[in-house]
Coordinates of C-alpha atoms in Angstrom, one line a residue:
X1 CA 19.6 -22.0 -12.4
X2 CA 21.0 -18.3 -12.4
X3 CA 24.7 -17.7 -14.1
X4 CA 27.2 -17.7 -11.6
X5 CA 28.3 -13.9 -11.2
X6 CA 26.1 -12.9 -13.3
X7 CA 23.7 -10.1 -11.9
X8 CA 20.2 -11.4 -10.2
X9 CA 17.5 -10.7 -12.2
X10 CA 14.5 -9.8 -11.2
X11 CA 10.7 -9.4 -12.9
X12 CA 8.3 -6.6 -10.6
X13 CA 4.8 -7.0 -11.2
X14 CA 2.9 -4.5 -10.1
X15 CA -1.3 -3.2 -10.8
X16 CA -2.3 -0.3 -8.9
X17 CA -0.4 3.0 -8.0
X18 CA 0.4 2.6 -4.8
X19 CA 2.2 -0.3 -5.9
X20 CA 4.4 1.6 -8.1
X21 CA 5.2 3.6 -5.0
X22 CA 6.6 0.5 -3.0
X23 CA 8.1 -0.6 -5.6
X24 CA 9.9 2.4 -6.6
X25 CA 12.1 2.5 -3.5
X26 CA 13.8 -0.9 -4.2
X27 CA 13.7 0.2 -8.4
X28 CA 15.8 3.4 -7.0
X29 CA 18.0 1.2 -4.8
X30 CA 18.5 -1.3 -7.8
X31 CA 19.7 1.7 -9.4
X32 CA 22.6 2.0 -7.3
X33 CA 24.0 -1.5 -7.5
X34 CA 25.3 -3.6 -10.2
X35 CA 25.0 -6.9 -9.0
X36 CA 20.9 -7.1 -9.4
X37 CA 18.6 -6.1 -12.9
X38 CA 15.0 -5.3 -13.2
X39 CA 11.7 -5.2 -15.5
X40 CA 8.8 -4.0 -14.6
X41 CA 5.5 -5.2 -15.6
X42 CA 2.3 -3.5 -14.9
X43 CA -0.9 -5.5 -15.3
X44 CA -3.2 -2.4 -15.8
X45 CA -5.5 -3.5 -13.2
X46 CA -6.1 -0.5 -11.8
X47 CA -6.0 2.0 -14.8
X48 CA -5.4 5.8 -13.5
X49 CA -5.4 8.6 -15.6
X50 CA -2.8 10.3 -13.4
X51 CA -0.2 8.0 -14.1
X52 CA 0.9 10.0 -16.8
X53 CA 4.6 11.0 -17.6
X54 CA 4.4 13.6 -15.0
X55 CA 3.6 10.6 -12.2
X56 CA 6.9 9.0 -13.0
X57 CA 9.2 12.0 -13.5
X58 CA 8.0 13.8 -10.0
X59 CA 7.9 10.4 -7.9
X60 CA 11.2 9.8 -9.5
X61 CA 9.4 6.2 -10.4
X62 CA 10.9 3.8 -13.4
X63 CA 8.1 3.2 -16.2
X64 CA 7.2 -0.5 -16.3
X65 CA 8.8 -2.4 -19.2
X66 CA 6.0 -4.3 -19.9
X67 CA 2.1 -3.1 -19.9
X68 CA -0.4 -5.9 -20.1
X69 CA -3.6 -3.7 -20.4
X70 CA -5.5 -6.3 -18.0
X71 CA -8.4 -3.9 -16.5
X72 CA -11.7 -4.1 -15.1
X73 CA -14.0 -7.4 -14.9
X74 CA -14.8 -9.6 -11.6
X75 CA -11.7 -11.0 -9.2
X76 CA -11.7 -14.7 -11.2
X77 CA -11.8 -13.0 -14.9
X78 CA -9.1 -10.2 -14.1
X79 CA -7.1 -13.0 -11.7
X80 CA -7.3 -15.6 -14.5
X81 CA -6.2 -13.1 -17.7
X82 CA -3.5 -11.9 -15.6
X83 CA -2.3 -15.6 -14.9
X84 CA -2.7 -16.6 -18.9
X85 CA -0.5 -13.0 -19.8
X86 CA 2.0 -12.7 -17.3
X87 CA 2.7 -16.7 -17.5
X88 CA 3.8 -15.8 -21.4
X89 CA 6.5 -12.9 -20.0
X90 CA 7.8 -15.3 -17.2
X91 CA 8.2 -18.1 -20.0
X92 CA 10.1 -15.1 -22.1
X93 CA 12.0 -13.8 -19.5
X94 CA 12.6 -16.3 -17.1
X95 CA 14.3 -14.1 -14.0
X96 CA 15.6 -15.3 -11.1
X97 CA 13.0 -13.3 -8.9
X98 CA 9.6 -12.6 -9.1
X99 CA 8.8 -9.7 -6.8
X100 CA 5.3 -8.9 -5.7
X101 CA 4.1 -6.3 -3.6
X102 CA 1.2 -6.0 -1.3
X103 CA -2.6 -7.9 -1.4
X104 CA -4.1 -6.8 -4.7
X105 CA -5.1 -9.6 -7.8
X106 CA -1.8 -8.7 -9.5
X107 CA 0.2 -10.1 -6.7
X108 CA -2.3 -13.2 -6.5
X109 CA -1.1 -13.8 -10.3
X110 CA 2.2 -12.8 -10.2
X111 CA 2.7 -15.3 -7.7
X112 CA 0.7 -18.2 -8.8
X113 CA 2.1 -18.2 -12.3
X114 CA 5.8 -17.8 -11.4
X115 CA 5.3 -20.9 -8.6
X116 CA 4.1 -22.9 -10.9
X117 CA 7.0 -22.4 -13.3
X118 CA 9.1 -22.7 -10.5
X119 CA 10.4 -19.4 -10.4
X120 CA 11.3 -18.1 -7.2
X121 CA 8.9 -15.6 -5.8
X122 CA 9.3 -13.1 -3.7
X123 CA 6.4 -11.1 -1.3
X124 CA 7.2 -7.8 -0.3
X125 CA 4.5 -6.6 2.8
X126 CA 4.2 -10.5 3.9
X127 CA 2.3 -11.6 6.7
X128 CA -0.5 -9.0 7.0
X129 CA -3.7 -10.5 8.5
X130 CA -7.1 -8.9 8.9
X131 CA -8.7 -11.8 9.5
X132 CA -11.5 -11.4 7.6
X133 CA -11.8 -13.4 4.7
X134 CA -14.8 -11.5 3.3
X135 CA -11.8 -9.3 2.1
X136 CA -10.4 -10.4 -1.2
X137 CA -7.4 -9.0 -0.4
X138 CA -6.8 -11.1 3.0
X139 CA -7.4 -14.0 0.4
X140 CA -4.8 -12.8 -1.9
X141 CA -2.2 -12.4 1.0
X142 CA -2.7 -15.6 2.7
X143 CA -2.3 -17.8 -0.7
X144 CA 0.2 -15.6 -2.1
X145 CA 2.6 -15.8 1.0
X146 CA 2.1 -19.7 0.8
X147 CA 3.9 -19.8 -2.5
X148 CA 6.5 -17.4 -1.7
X149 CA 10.2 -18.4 -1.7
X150 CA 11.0 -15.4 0.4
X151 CA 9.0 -13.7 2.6
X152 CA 9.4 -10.4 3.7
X153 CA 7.8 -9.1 6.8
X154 CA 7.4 -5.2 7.2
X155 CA 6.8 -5.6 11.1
X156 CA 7.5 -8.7 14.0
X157 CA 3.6 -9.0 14.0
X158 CA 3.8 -9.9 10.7
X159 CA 6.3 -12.3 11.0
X160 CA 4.6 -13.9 14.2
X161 CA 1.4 -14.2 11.5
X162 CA 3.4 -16.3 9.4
X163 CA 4.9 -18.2 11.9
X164 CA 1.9 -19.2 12.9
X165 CA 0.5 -20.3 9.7
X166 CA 3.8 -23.2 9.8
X167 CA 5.6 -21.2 6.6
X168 CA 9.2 -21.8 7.0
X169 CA 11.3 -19.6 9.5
X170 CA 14.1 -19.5 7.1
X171 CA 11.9 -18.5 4.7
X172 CA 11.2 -15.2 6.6
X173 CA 12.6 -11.9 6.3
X174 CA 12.1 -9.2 8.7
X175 CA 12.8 -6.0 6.7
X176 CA 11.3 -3.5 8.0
X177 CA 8.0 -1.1 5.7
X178 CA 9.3 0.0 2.3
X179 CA 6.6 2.5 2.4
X180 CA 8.4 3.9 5.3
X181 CA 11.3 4.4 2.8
X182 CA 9.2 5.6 0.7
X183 CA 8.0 8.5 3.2
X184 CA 11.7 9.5 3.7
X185 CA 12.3 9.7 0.0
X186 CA 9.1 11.9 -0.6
X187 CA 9.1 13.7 2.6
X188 CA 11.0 16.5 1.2
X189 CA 9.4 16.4 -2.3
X190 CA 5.7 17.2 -0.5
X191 CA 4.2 20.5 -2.2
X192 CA 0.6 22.0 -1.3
X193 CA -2.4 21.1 -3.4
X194 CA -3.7 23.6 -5.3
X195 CA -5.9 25.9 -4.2
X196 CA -5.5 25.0 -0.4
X197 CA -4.5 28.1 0.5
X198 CA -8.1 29.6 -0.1
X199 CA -9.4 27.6 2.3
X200 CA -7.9 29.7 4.8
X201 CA -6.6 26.6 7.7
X202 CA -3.8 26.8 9.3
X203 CA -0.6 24.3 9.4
X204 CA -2.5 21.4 12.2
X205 CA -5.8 23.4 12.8
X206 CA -7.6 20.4 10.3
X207 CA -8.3 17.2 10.2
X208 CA -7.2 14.8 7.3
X209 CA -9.7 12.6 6.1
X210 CA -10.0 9.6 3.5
X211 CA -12.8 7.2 2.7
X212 CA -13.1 5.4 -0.6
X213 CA -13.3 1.3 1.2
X214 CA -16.5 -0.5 -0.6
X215 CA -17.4 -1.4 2.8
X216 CA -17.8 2.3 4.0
X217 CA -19.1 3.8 1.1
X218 CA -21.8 0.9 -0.4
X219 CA -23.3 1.1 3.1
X220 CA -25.8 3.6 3.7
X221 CA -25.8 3.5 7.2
X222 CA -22.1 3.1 7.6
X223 CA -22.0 6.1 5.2
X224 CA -23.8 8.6 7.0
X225 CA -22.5 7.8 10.6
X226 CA -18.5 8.5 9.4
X227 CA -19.9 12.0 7.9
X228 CA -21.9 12.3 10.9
X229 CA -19.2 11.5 13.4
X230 CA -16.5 13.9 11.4
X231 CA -18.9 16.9 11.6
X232 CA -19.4 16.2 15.1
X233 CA -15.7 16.6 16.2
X234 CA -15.6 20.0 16.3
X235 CA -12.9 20.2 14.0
X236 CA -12.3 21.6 10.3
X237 CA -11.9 18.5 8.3
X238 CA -10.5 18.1 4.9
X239 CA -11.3 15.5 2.7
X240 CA -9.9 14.8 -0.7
X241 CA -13.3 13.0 -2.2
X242 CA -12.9 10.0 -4.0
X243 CA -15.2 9.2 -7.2
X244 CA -16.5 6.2 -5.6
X245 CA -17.2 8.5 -2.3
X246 CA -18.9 11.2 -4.2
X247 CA -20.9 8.8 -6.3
X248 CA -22.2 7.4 -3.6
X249 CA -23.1 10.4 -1.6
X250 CA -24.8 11.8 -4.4
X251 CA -26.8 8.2 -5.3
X252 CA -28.0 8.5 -1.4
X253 CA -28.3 11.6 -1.0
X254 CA -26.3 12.3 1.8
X255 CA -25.6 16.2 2.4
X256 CA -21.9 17.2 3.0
X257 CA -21.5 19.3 6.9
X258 CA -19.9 22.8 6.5
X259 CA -17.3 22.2 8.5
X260 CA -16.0 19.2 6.0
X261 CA -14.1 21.1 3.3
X262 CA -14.5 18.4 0.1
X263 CA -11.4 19.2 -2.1
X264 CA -10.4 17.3 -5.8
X265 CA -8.7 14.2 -5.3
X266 CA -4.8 14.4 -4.3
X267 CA -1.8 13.4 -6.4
X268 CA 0.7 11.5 -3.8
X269 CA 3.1 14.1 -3.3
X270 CA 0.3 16.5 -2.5
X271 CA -1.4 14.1 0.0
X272 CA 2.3 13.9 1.7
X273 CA 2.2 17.8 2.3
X274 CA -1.8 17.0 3.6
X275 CA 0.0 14.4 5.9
X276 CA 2.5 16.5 7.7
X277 CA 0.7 19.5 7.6
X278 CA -2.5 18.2 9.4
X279 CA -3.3 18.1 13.0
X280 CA -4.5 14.1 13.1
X281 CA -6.3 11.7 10.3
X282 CA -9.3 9.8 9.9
X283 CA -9.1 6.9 7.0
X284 CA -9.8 3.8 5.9
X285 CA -7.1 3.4 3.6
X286 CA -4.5 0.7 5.1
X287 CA -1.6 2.7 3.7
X288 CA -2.9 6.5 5.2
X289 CA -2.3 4.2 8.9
X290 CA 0.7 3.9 8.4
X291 CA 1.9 7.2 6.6
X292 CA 0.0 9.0 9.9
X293 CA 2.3 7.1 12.2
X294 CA 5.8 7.9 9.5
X295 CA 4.4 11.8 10.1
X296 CA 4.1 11.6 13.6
X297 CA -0.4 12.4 13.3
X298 CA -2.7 10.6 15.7
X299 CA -5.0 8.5 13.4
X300 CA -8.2 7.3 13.4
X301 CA -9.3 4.4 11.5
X302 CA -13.2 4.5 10.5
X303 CA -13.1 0.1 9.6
X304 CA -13.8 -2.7 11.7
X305 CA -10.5 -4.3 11.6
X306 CA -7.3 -3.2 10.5
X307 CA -3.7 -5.0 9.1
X308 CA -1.6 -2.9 11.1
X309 CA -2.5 -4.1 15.0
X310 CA 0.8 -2.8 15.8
X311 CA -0.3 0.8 15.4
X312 CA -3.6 0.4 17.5
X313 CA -1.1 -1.5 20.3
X314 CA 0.8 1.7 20.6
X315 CA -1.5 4.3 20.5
X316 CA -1.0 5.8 17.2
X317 CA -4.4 4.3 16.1
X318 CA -8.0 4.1 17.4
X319 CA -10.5 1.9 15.5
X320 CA -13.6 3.0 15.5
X321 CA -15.4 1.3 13.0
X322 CA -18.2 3.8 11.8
X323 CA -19.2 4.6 15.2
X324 CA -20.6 8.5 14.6
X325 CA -20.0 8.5 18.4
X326 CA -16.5 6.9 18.6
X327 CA -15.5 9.0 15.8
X328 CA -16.3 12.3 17.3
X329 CA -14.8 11.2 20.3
X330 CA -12.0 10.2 19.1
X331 CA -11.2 12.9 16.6
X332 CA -12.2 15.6 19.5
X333 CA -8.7 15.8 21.2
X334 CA -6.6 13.5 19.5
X335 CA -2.7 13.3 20.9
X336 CA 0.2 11.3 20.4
X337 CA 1.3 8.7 22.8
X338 CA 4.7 9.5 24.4
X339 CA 7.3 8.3 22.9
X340 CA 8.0 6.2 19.3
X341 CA 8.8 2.9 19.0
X342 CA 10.4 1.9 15.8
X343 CA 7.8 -0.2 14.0
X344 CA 8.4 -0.4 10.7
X345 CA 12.6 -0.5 10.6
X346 CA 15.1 2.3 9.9
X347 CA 14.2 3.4 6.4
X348 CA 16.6 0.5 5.0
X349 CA 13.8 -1.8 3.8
X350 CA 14.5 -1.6 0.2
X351 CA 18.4 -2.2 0.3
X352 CA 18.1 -5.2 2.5
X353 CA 15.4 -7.0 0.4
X354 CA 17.8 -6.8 -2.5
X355 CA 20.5 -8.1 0.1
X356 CA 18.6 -11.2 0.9
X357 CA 17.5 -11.7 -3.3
X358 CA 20.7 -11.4 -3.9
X359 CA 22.6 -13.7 -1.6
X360 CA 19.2 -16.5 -1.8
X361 CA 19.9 -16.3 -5.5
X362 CA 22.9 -17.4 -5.9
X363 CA 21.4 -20.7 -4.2
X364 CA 18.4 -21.1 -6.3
X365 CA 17.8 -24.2 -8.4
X366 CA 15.0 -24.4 -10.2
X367 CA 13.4 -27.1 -11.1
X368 CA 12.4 -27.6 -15.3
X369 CA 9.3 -26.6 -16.6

């Protein structure tokens, strides 16, 4: 049981960079407020070689407290050393919060071992459904919002998932995106990649494209329709190429159309400046959805199912699956639906999480371990 008046505190667990990013914008409104503390732990489960002092000192992003080093391996080795490690910080530390962010085996663990030392956890990005359980990821939402204290739902769909899965209504938080905060934040800290310039496009005269999704990419078939389908819009397309993209292109050799210009992979602040300066966007990256939509871009979304319904409801998002057709089609004369609904809340996602940790944990009892 927390101190009375003492400040909330709270442990983050995060694996992957764009995790850092979501988290950052409730690390920088922590920052502001003295009534809530915070340490960081990353898992390493995703190692980058970007994240380098230059990745926190230009997204303005705290360095984790605590590295664990956990990389690499299948879903039930990394899941389980992540479990054994960050079950020895939780016993150290004990916070008041655990907060977890998104779908990826970090937030599986994170969550697992704080429930079953009681400790309250807390989901940020609750109540996202694919609906396909083929996904780990859809396996690592659904279990980890069943052991969250406090939800909290980016959009009403994803509240109306939850609902329908019998969690709690109390439990529930509707937020709003704190990757839409996020694009705020960053919006004005976009800078040009290097070397764009020589490719001579102008501002919206291109195309936006990123694939990297195993399901895309260890397809042949799949593989060669999307490149297909982008060559056959008509338009310039540029596509910052992933490794596992380029590997596999090579491996199946699978010839890149002149009109696709491949660049280097992008830093975040440099795919931001890609984002706004584009004409539309063809991905399957969850998170490029919903950035298109911040930006104001017409997306299209080269998987078979997608988290974000809301967007393809509204217009801002055609799935196509890896239709060569559809894509074509689709990317061809691609336009904004009037108007803009406000989908993912008013940029305030981050301020009212803490809101809600804070006044839950001055409630909180936790049972003994």
């Amino acid at each position: 049981m927390m101190t009375p008046g003492a400040p909330v505190s709270i442990l983050t667990i995060v694996g992957a960079r764009p995790q850092f990013i979501k988290a950052a914008a409730v690390s920088r409104a922590i920052a502001a407020r003295h009534d809530v503390t915070e340490t960081i732990v990353h898992t390493g489960q995703h190692y980058d070689a970007n994240m380098s002092d230059v990745f926190f000192d230009d997204l303005v992003i705290p360095r984790p407290g605590r590295h664990l080093g956990i990389g690499g391996g299948g879903h039930g080795a990394m899941t389980g050393r992540q479990l054994e490690l960050l079950e020895g910080v939780l016993l150290e530390t004990m916070p008041d919060w655990v907060l977890v962010y998104g779908d990826t085996n970090s937030t599986l663990a994170g969550a697992l071992a704080a429930a079953k030392l009681h400790i309250p956890v807390a989901h940020v990005e609750a109540g996202l459904r694919s609906f396909n359980r083929r996904m780990p990821e859809e396996i690592n939402r659904v279990v980890t919002d069943h052991v969250s204290t406090l939800l909290f739902a980016p959009t009403a769909t994803a509240r109306s998932h939850l609902l329908a899965e019998s969690i709690n209504p109390d439990a529930i938080r509707l937020v709003g995106d704190v990757m839409y905060d996020a694009a705020l934040f960053y919006r004005d800290r976009a800078r040009m990649p290097e070397g764009f310039s020589e490719l001579g496009l102008a501002p919206g005269g291109f195309v936006l494209a990123t694939i990297h999704r195993a399901e895309n990419t260890d397809d042949p078939d799949r593989l060669a329709a999307i490149f297909r389908g982008l060559a056959g819009s008509g338009q310039d397309v540029v596509l910052p190429l992933h490794p596992r993209t380029r590997q596999a292109l090579a491996s199946l050799n699978i010839a890149i159309p002149d009109r696709i210009r491949v660049i280097p992979p992008v830093g975040y602040l440099e795919m931001v400046w890609l984002e706004l300066n584009c004409g539309s966007i063809a991905t399957d990256s969850g998170g490029v959805q919903k950035e298109a939509y911040f930006h104001g871009k017409p997306c299209v979304t080269m998987r078979d199912e997608t988290e974000w319904v809301e967007l393809v409801e509204a217009g801002w998002n055609t799935l196509v699956g890896a239709d060569a057709d559809a894509i074509s089609a689709a990317l061809s004369d691609p336009r904004c639906p009037p108007g803009r609904a406000e989908l993912y809340g008013d940029g305030t996602a981050a301020e009212q999480v803490l809101d809600h940790l804070v006044a839950s944990g001055n409630s909180q009892n936790r049972a003994p371990t």
